[in-house]
XYZ file of N, CA and C in Angstrom:
717
model
N 113.800 118.127 58.773
C 112.832 118.335 59.856
C 111.880 117.149 59.941
N 111.626 116.697 61.152
C 110.742 115.557 61.353
C 109.298 115.916 61.006
N 108.638 115.016 60.306
C 107.225 115.235 59.990
C 106.361 114.662 61.105
N 105.108 115.076 61.138
C 104.172 114.573 62.149
C 103.979 113.065 62.008
N 103.959 112.596 60.775
C 103.761 111.154 60.547
C 104.958 110.345 61.041
N 106.171 110.912 60.876
C 107.371 110.232 61.386
C 107.337 110.150 62.906
N 106.996 111.267 63.553
C 106.918 111.307 65.017
C 105.880 110.318 65.517
N 104.726 110.291 64.861
C 103.638 109.383 65.268
C 104.069 107.925 65.138
N 104.732 107.595 64.023
C 105.184 106.219 63.800
C 106.197 105.808 64.866
N 107.218 106.625 65.067
C 108.297 106.257 65.993
C 107.783 106.117 67.421
N 106.994 107.082 67.882
C 106.497 107.012 69.266
C 105.551 105.834 69.467
N 104.860 105.417 68.399
C 103.947 104.261 68.521
C 104.709 102.965 68.739
N 105.984 102.937 68.308
C 106.766 101.697 68.386
C 107.183 101.332 69.802
N 106.796 102.169 70.759
C 107.031 101.822 72.167
C 106.124 100.661 72.572
N 105.012 100.509 71.849
C 104.034 99.463 72.172
C 104.177 98.269 71.225
N 104.067 97.091 71.791
C 104.248 95.843 71.045
C 103.286 95.725 69.869
N 102.024 96.096 70.072
C 101.038 95.908 69.001
C 101.377 96.737 67.764
N 101.960 97.927 67.973
C 102.329 98.764 66.830
C 103.640 98.293 66.196
N 104.541 97.737 67.008
C 105.755 97.133 66.430
C 105.359 95.991 65.499
N 104.419 95.177 65.951
C 103.980 94.046 65.135
C 103.197 94.519 63.912
N 102.418 95.566 64.096
C 101.612 96.103 62.994
C 102.483 96.674 61.884
N 103.505 97.439 62.262
C 104.366 98.089 61.267
C 105.585 97.251 60.883
N 105.975 96.314 61.754
C 107.149 95.494 61.477
C 108.458 96.211 61.722
N 108.438 97.223 62.608
C 109.627 98.006 62.919
C 109.921 97.982 64.419
N 111.188 98.244 64.779
C 111.554 98.450 66.171
C 112.608 99.535 66.265
N 112.736 100.126 67.465
C 113.605 101.286 67.674
C 114.893 100.884 68.381
N 115.996 101.505 67.950
C 117.300 101.312 68.585
C 117.881 102.695 68.874
N 118.427 102.885 70.072
C 119.033 104.175 70.410
C 120.481 103.989 70.849
N 121.290 105.002 70.547
C 122.696 104.974 70.949
C 123.606 104.628 69.784
N 124.673 105.383 69.634
C 125.586 105.226 68.500
C 126.205 103.834 68.448
N 126.664 103.324 69.600
C 127.355 102.029 69.620
C 126.436 100.896 69.153
N 125.233 100.847 69.721
C 124.303 99.771 69.363
C 123.832 99.911 67.927
N 123.530 101.127 67.501
C 123.098 101.344 66.114
C 124.191 100.906 65.152
N 125.441 101.257 65.451
C 126.567 100.877 64.584
C 126.670 99.367 64.460
N 126.505 98.656 65.587
C 126.544 97.182 65.552
C 125.444 96.628 64.667
N 124.247 97.188 64.805
C 123.117 96.687 64.029
C 123.260 97.012 62.547
N 123.881 98.151 62.243
C 124.117 98.513 60.840
C 125.078 97.533 60.171
N 125.942 96.924 60.971
C 126.925 95.969 60.438
C 126.387 94.533 60.420
N 125.144 94.372 60.858
C 124.544 93.036 60.942
C 123.644 92.767 59.731
N 122.913 91.664 59.804
C 121.992 91.283 58.729
C 120.699 92.091 58.762
N 120.475 92.884 59.814
C 119.220 93.617 59.956
C 119.138 94.758 58.943
N 117.914 95.044 58.531
C 117.694 96.072 57.508
C 117.243 97.387 58.144
N 117.982 98.447 57.852
C 117.650 99.773 58.375
C 116.463 100.356 57.616
N 115.539 100.959 58.369
C 114.434 101.683 57.747
C 114.740 103.181 57.717
N 115.159 103.718 58.871
C 115.473 105.144 58.942
C 116.382 105.420 60.127
N 117.346 106.308 59.912
C 118.276 106.712 60.973
C 118.146 108.215 61.192
N 117.855 108.586 62.435
C 117.743 109.994 62.811
C 118.902 110.326 63.744
N 119.712 111.315 63.378
C 120.913 111.588 64.159
C 121.250 113.081 64.177
N 121.848 113.507 65.273
C 122.277 114.905 65.388
C 123.669 115.095 64.810
N 124.388 113.974 64.592
C 125.730 114.017 64.003
C 125.791 112.983 62.883
N 126.322 113.356 61.713
C 126.345 112.425 60.581
C 127.070 111.113 60.899
N 126.471 109.999 60.466
C 127.092 108.680 60.598
C 128.003 108.406 59.409
N 127.731 109.129 58.310
C 128.475 108.914 57.058
C 128.412 107.456 56.599
N 127.185 106.935 56.552
C 127.009 105.535 56.170
C 126.584 105.390 54.706
N 126.645 106.494 53.970
C 126.307 106.473 52.547
C 124.929 105.873 52.297
N 123.948 106.396 52.968
C 122.591 105.903 52.767
C 121.605 107.054 52.734
N 120.613 106.912 51.916
C 119.557 107.918 51.822
C 118.652 107.872 53.051
N 118.835 106.810 53.852
C 117.968 106.623 55.016
C 118.472 107.339 56.262
N 119.536 108.134 56.123
C 120.041 108.918 57.250
C 119.459 110.326 57.191
N 118.922 110.789 58.321
C 118.314 112.122 58.362
C 118.845 112.895 59.570
N 119.413 114.053 59.312
C 119.915 114.897 60.398
C 118.758 115.607 61.085
N 118.772 115.568 62.436
C 117.724 116.224 63.221
C 118.387 117.064 64.313
N 117.614 117.962 64.900
C 118.133 118.778 66.003
C 118.032 118.001 67.308
N 118.722 118.471 68.341
C 118.633 117.841 69.669
C 117.190 117.834 70.153
N 116.484 118.930 69.882
C 115.090 119.040 70.326
C 114.197 118.031 69.612
N 114.439 117.849 68.325
C 113.645 116.869 67.566
C 113.922 115.452 68.061
N 115.189 115.158 68.329
C 115.541 113.824 68.823
C 114.870 113.560 70.166
N 114.803 114.595 70.986
C 114.163 114.460 72.298
C 112.690 114.089 72.163
N 112.049 114.569 71.104
C 110.614 114.299 70.885
C 110.344 112.843 70.560
N 111.306 112.185 69.931
C 111.085 110.791 69.517
C 111.815 109.770 70.388
N 112.707 110.247 71.264
C 113.492 109.318 72.084
C 112.653 108.701 73.192
N 112.971 107.440 73.517
C 112.325 106.750 74.642
C 113.160 106.863 75.909
N 114.325 107.516 75.806
C 115.224 107.622 76.942
C 114.995 108.935 77.700
N 115.235 108.896 79.009
C 115.120 110.107 79.821
C 116.149 111.139 79.358
N 117.354 110.657 79.100
C 118.403 111.507 78.532
C 118.731 110.967 77.146
N 118.203 111.588 76.091
C 118.411 111.072 74.736
C 119.874 111.002 74.352
N 120.209 110.007 73.545
C 121.542 109.874 72.979
C 121.645 110.828 71.785
N 122.549 110.600 70.879
C 122.674 111.476 69.706
C 122.077 110.856 68.453
N 121.529 109.635 68.581
C 120.976 108.965 67.402
C 119.874 107.989 67.787
N 118.920 107.843 66.884
C 117.833 106.875 67.023
C 117.595 106.261 65.655
N 117.497 104.951 65.613
C 117.282 104.264 64.342
C 116.047 103.385 64.410
N 115.405 103.257 63.272
C 114.268 102.341 63.137
C 114.701 101.230 62.184
N 114.639 99.987 62.681
C 115.014 98.832 61.869
C 113.792 97.961 61.588
N 113.870 97.215 60.499
C 112.803 96.266 60.179
C 112.976 95.018 61.043
N 111.885 94.532 61.592
C 111.940 93.338 62.434
C 112.189 92.109 61.560
N 113.239 91.338 61.859
C 113.507 90.133 61.063
C 112.606 88.980 61.500
N 112.424 88.041 60.596
C 111.696 86.822 60.953
C 112.637 85.921 61.764
N 112.138 85.307 62.859
C 113.008 84.389 63.608
C 113.349 83.164 62.777
N 114.562 82.689 62.944
C 114.981 81.483 62.235
C 114.509 80.252 63.004
N 114.392 79.103 62.348
C 114.018 77.881 63.064
C 115.003 77.593 64.194
N 114.533 76.941 65.253
C 115.365 76.645 66.409
C 116.335 75.511 66.071
N 117.606 75.760 66.323
C 118.627 74.711 66.185
C 118.621 73.929 67.500
N 118.175 72.687 67.435
C 117.989 71.898 68.657
C 119.239 71.111 69.063
N 120.410 71.628 68.695
C 121.660 71.025 69.169
C 122.386 72.042 70.037
N 123.374 71.565 70.767
C 124.157 72.477 71.607
C 123.441 72.830 72.902
N 123.768 73.988 73.450
C 123.173 74.460 74.694
C 122.098 75.489 74.361
N 120.912 75.285 74.898
C 119.764 76.158 74.630
C 119.266 76.734 75.949
N 118.971 78.027 75.970
C 118.360 78.647 77.151
C 116.874 78.849 76.883
N 116.060 78.461 77.860
C 114.600 78.603 77.766
C 114.123 79.512 78.894
N 113.288 80.490 78.564
C 112.776 81.444 79.558
C 111.270 81.269 79.728
N 110.869 81.054 80.972
C 109.459 80.830 81.301
C 108.883 82.098 81.940
N 108.214 82.920 81.118
C 107.508 84.120 81.590
C 108.415 85.147 82.268
N 109.537 85.464 81.625
C 110.405 86.546 82.122
C 109.780 87.876 81.705
N 109.438 88.711 82.679
C 108.658 89.928 82.395
C 109.495 91.193 82.292
N 110.616 91.235 82.966
C 111.394 92.471 83.046
C 112.268 92.655 81.801
N 112.102 93.780 81.084
C 112.885 93.998 79.862
C 114.393 93.992 80.098
N 114.828 94.570 81.218
C 116.254 94.586 81.526
C 116.809 93.188 81.710
N 116.036 92.313 82.353
C 116.466 90.923 82.540
C 116.592 90.204 81.200
N 115.588 90.356 80.345
C 115.657 89.678 79.048
C 116.830 90.192 78.233
N 117.014 91.510 78.197
C 118.132 92.075 77.437
C 119.469 91.573 77.936
N 119.616 91.508 79.259
C 120.870 91.019 79.850
C 121.074 89.544 79.531
N 119.999 88.758 79.569
C 120.117 87.319 79.271
C 120.497 87.101 77.804
N 119.947 87.914 76.904
C 120.355 87.821 75.488
C 121.851 88.103 75.362
N 122.317 89.098 76.088
C 123.748 89.448 76.060
C 124.589 88.314 76.656
N 124.093 87.695 77.717
C 124.801 86.566 78.332
C 124.879 85.383 77.377
N 123.781 85.114 76.674
C 123.792 84.024 75.686
C 124.881 84.276 74.650
N 124.959 85.513 74.180
C 125.985 85.891 73.201
C 127.384 85.662 73.784
N 127.586 86.069 75.031
C 128.889 85.932 75.694
C 129.302 84.473 75.826
N 128.349 83.620 76.210
C 128.663 82.211 76.461
C 128.448 81.325 75.232
N 128.251 81.945 74.068
C 128.140 81.166 72.843
C 126.861 80.383 72.699
N 125.791 80.839 73.340
C 124.479 80.203 73.198
C 123.724 80.952 72.101
N 123.469 80.283 70.994
C 122.842 80.968 69.855
C 121.320 80.858 69.860
N 120.775 79.953 70.689
C 119.321 79.739 70.698
C 118.713 80.108 72.045
N 117.764 81.044 72.018
C 117.020 81.437 73.207
C 115.542 81.217 72.902
N 114.908 80.364 73.691
C 113.505 80.015 73.475
C 112.680 80.598 74.614
N 111.650 81.366 74.273
C 110.848 82.066 75.285
C 109.393 81.616 75.249
N 108.774 81.590 76.431
C 107.332 81.384 76.481
C 106.656 82.614 75.900
N 105.416 82.464 75.496
C 104.682 83.578 74.898
C 104.386 84.679 75.914
N 104.540 84.368 77.204
C 104.321 85.362 78.256
C 105.578 86.185 78.547
N 106.683 85.817 77.932
C 107.942 86.550 78.143
C 107.895 87.878 77.383
N 108.515 88.899 77.946
C 108.534 90.229 77.341
C 109.101 90.170 75.917
N 108.586 91.035 75.047
C 108.976 91.074 73.642
C 110.447 91.458 73.478
N 111.164 90.722 72.657
C 112.603 90.996 72.451
C 112.845 92.349 71.786
N 111.822 92.915 71.116
C 111.988 94.203 70.452
C 111.485 95.374 71.293
N 111.122 95.093 72.551
C 110.827 96.165 73.492
C 112.068 97.071 73.553
N 111.908 98.408 73.476
C 113.089 99.292 73.452
C 114.061 99.074 74.605
N 113.546 98.755 75.793
C 114.427 98.539 76.947
C 115.203 97.230 76.805
N 114.583 96.234 76.185
C 115.281 94.966 75.933
C 116.422 95.207 74.944
N 116.102 95.863 73.836
C 117.101 96.143 72.798
C 118.279 96.918 73.383
N 117.960 97.915 74.221
C 119.004 98.738 74.851
C 119.929 97.881 75.703
N 119.334 96.965 76.477
C 120.115 96.133 77.399
C 120.959 95.080 76.689
N 120.597 94.722 75.456
C 121.384 93.698 74.738
C 122.705 94.255 74.226
N 122.814 95.565 74.074
C 124.051 96.201 73.593
C 124.525 95.603 72.266
N 123.581 95.262 71.392
C 123.940 94.729 70.076
C 123.884 93.220 69.964
N 123.826 92.523 71.095
C 123.816 91.049 71.058
C 122.547 90.486 70.434
N 121.512 91.300 70.315
C 120.250 90.851 69.721
C 120.448 90.357 68.291
N 121.511 90.814 67.639
C 121.772 90.403 66.252
C 122.407 89.020 66.163
N 122.908 88.507 67.282
C 123.663 87.247 67.241
C 122.992 86.099 67.995
N 121.833 86.358 68.566
C 121.108 85.310 69.298
C 119.731 85.145 68.659
N 119.405 83.923 68.281
C 118.107 83.626 67.666
C 117.061 83.443 68.766
N 116.048 84.306 68.766
C 115.022 84.279 69.821
C 113.692 83.846 69.225
N 113.073 82.820 69.818
C 111.760 82.344 69.380
C 110.784 82.343 70.545
N 109.513 82.617 70.228
C 108.439 82.586 71.226
C 107.484 81.454 70.865
N 107.404 80.452 71.752
C 106.597 79.260 71.456
C 105.962 78.730 72.745
N 105.109 77.703 72.591
C 104.600 76.978 73.751
C 105.721 76.070 74.250
N 106.125 76.268 75.500
C 107.319 75.579 76.001
C 107.131 74.081 76.214
N 105.983 73.672 76.760
C 105.807 72.270 77.143
C 105.979 71.317 75.954
N 105.293 71.526 74.817
C 105.514 70.620 73.669
C 106.968 70.615 73.198
N 107.593 71.791 73.188
C 109.000 71.882 72.748
C 109.905 71.054 73.655
N 109.723 71.197 74.969
C 110.571 70.471 75.917
C 110.289 68.971 75.882
N 109.033 68.602 75.698
C 108.666 67.182 75.630
C 109.286 66.499 74.415
N 109.315 67.223 73.302
C 109.799 66.641 72.046
C 111.320 66.693 71.917
N 111.974 67.438 72.794
C 113.425 67.564 72.704
C 114.125 66.276 73.122
N 115.241 66.000 72.471
C 116.052 64.835 72.839
C 117.158 65.206 73.818
N 117.196 66.479 74.194
C 118.232 66.960 75.103
C 117.781 66.871 76.555
N 118.718 66.700 77.511
C 118.345 66.756 78.919
C 117.875 68.169 79.265
N 116.824 68.264 80.088
C 116.233 69.558 80.422
C 116.531 69.898 81.875
N 117.350 70.915 82.080
C 117.722 71.370 83.422
C 116.898 72.604 83.783
N 116.432 72.645 85.023
C 115.677 73.800 85.484
C 116.285 74.380 86.740
N 116.236 75.703 86.869
C 116.774 76.378 88.058
C 115.714 76.424 89.150
N 116.021 75.789 90.295
C 115.099 75.734 91.432
C 115.870 75.967 92.724
N 115.199 76.527 93.715
C 115.830 76.736 95.012
C 116.209 75.402 95.649
N 115.383 74.370 95.403
C 115.612 73.078 96.067
C 116.327 72.067 95.166
N 116.926 72.540 94.078
C 117.606 71.628 93.160
C 118.957 71.169 93.679
N 119.609 70.312 92.904
C 120.938 69.820 93.259
C 121.965 70.950 93.120
N 122.876 70.995 94.042
C 123.949 71.997 94.027
C 124.660 71.965 92.671
N 124.608 73.069 91.926
C 125.172 73.097 90.577
C 126.679 72.854 90.586
N 127.356 73.214 91.700
C 128.808 73.041 91.770
C 129.208 71.581 91.958
N 128.216 70.742 92.267
C 128.480 69.309 92.428
C 127.824 68.489 91.313
N 127.227 69.171 90.345
C 126.504 68.488 89.264
C 127.403 68.234 88.068
N 127.164 67.133 87.400
C 127.824 66.835 86.130
C 126.955 67.430 85.032
N 127.411 68.501 84.420
C 126.603 69.187 83.412
C 127.072 68.837 82.005
N 126.140 68.567 81.096
C 126.516 68.203 79.733
C 126.843 69.442 78.888
N 127.538 69.221 77.778
C 127.808 70.331 76.863
C 126.552 70.688 76.077
N 125.746 69.670 75.795
C 124.495 69.878 75.063
C 123.323 69.663 76.004
N 122.442 70.626 76.086
C 121.300 70.505 76.984
C 120.448 71.755 76.937
N 119.392 71.745 77.732
C 118.473 72.885 77.827
C 118.475 73.388 79.256
N 118.616 74.699 79.421
C 118.563 75.331 80.741
C 117.313 76.195 80.809
N 116.416 75.865 81.738
C 115.154 76.603 81.895
C 115.259 77.546 83.088
N 114.964 78.820 82.838
C 114.957 79.839 83.891
C 113.523 80.341 84.062
N 113.094 80.477 85.325
C 111.709 80.815 85.592
C 111.448 82.288 85.848
N 110.180 82.587 85.981
C 109.688 83.941 86.237
C 110.315 84.555 87.485
N 110.528 85.891 87.435
C 111.207 86.615 88.512
C 110.550 86.397 89.880
N 109.219 86.358 89.927
C 108.517 86.251 91.213
C 108.107 84.823 91.555
N 107.700 84.059 90.531
C 107.101 82.742 90.792
C 107.951 81.550 90.378
N 109.094 81.801 89.757
C 109.928 80.687 89.327
C 109.354 79.971 88.110
N 109.747 78.723 87.929
C 109.282 77.918 86.795
C 107.834 77.494 87.050
N 106.995 77.605 86.043
C 105.580 77.230 86.188
C 105.443 75.725 86.403
N 104.327 75.319 86.989
C 104.085 73.897 87.284
C 104.058 73.058 86.012
N 103.487 73.615 84.936
C 103.387 72.882 83.671
C 104.776 72.592 83.104
N 105.651 73.575 83.169
C 107.016 73.402 82.654
C 107.828 72.522 83.600
N 107.640 72.710 84.900
C 108.356 71.901 85.896
C 108.131 70.411 85.663
N 106.924 70.063 85.221
C 106.563 68.652 85.045
C 107.393 67.951 83.962
N 107.989 68.731 83.051
C 108.769 68.102 81.974
C 110.279 68.334 82.126
N 110.680 68.903 83.251
C 112.109 69.101 83.521
C 112.706 67.806 84.067
N 113.859 67.426 83.550
C 114.460 66.150 83.946
C 115.463 66.295 85.087
N 116.077 67.482 85.232
C 117.077 67.697 86.283
C 116.868 69.077 86.917
N 116.768 69.109 88.247
C 116.648 70.386 88.954
C 118.003 70.759 89.553
N 118.448 71.979 89.265
C 119.723 72.436 89.817
C 119.514 73.751 90.563
N 120.427 74.037 91.472
C 120.315 75.276 92.242
C 121.697 75.880 92.474
N 121.698 77.163 92.787
C 122.928 77.865 93.168
C 122.887 78.001 94.694
N 123.789 77.350 95.409
C 123.719 77.388 96.879
C 124.053 78.772 97.434
N 123.443 79.059 98.575
C 123.765 80.309 99.282
C 124.927 80.048 100.231
N 125.875 80.978 100.253
C 127.038 80.839 101.127
C 127.002 81.819 102.294
N 126.061 82.736 102.279
C 125.965 83.722 103.351
C 125.691 83.066 104.694
N 126.307 83.579 105.729
C 126.188 82.981 107.061
C 124.743 82.964 107.559
N 123.993 84.037 107.278
C 122.618 84.128 107.773
C 121.608 83.451 106.856
N 122.021 83.141 105.618
C 121.118 82.520 104.634
C 119.824 83.338 104.490
N 119.965 84.647 104.490
C 118.793 85.515 104.533
C 118.318 85.974 103.153
N 119.177 85.869 102.152
C 118.785 86.315 100.815
C 117.775 85.350 100.217
N 116.632 85.883 99.796
C 115.561 85.026 99.286
C 115.933 84.352 97.969
N 116.408 85.154 97.027
C 116.724 84.597 95.713
C 117.655 85.531 94.962
N 118.187 85.031 93.844
C 119.035 85.846 92.971
C 118.198 86.433 91.843
N 118.616 87.575 91.345
C 118.042 88.111 90.121
C 118.196 87.062 89.015
N 117.166 86.916 88.161
C 117.173 85.838 87.173
C 118.328 85.975 86.174
N 118.699 87.189 85.823
C 119.829 87.366 84.899
C 121.146 86.979 85.570
N 121.297 87.334 86.842
C 122.496 86.955 87.601
C 122.593 85.438 87.717
N 121.472 84.804 88.020
C 121.443 83.342 88.140
C 121.782 82.686 86.800
N 121.275 83.252 85.718
C 121.570 82.714 84.387
C 123.066 82.786 84.095
N 123.694 83.893 84.474
C 125.138 84.052 84.255
C 125.923 82.971 84.991
N 125.568 82.732 86.247
C 126.287 81.732 87.051
C 126.112 80.333 86.459
N 124.879 80.002 86.092
C 124.600 78.658 85.575
C 125.235 78.436 84.207
N 125.198 79.435 83.346
C 125.846 79.292 82.036
C 127.356 79.121 82.194
N 127.915 79.832 83.149
C 129.355 79.680 83.421
C 129.669 78.249 83.825
N 128.807 77.655 84.631
C 129.025 76.261 85.052
C 128.845 75.285 83.895
N 127.859 75.540 83.042
C 127.666 74.664 81.865
C 128.892 74.711 80.954
N 129.535 75.866 80.886
C 130.676 76.016 79.994
C 132.009 75.630 80.638
N 131.973 75.308 81.936
C 133.211 75.003 82.650
C 133.945 73.820 82.043
N 133.219 72.775 81.674
C 133.852 71.576 81.147
C 134.260 71.716 79.705
């Protein structure tokens, strides 16, 4: 049976300040939990309505009603786990790196982490204004890819200035990406959902690229940032 202190701890982890205070984050769903259990991440506690049989003292059987009390989902899954937040590893400044400038939507960040995993991008660098990678909605959207992509939150301008890699930024008025010569090693900067890349970051970008519109009316204002990231990463990997 869940204790009041357990319920209080788990529900508090919806907020970033309590995740940072306790050093824990929440994962829901059997598939994602199973992936994380097989990773380097350390389990703190697993609450489930059906045994996982993982041979651990940290597994606790709960009722559907109890799971509903601690779940962040509208329709709870059959399991919820609390993992210890790992320390980010130093940024590997070789290869292809994705940089996010103030991405606010948890679903977008989670999808971009998953895209990085798909396209073999191991380094994701975020501005401090970008949504927390351990936000429950972000974790849910990564579908386990959070274990395979190194995410760091830093001041972007000094990082980009000091990098020896070419810095590409996504802009509406950039060069047509389908006609661009893209390197295997470089940095791809994606901007905020509403405002795009900030002026400070724009000033240190060396190449502006864009995804052309093919619609006859040219009426679509912009692409979702995760969709745009998928298209651009596909082009970077084409060669």
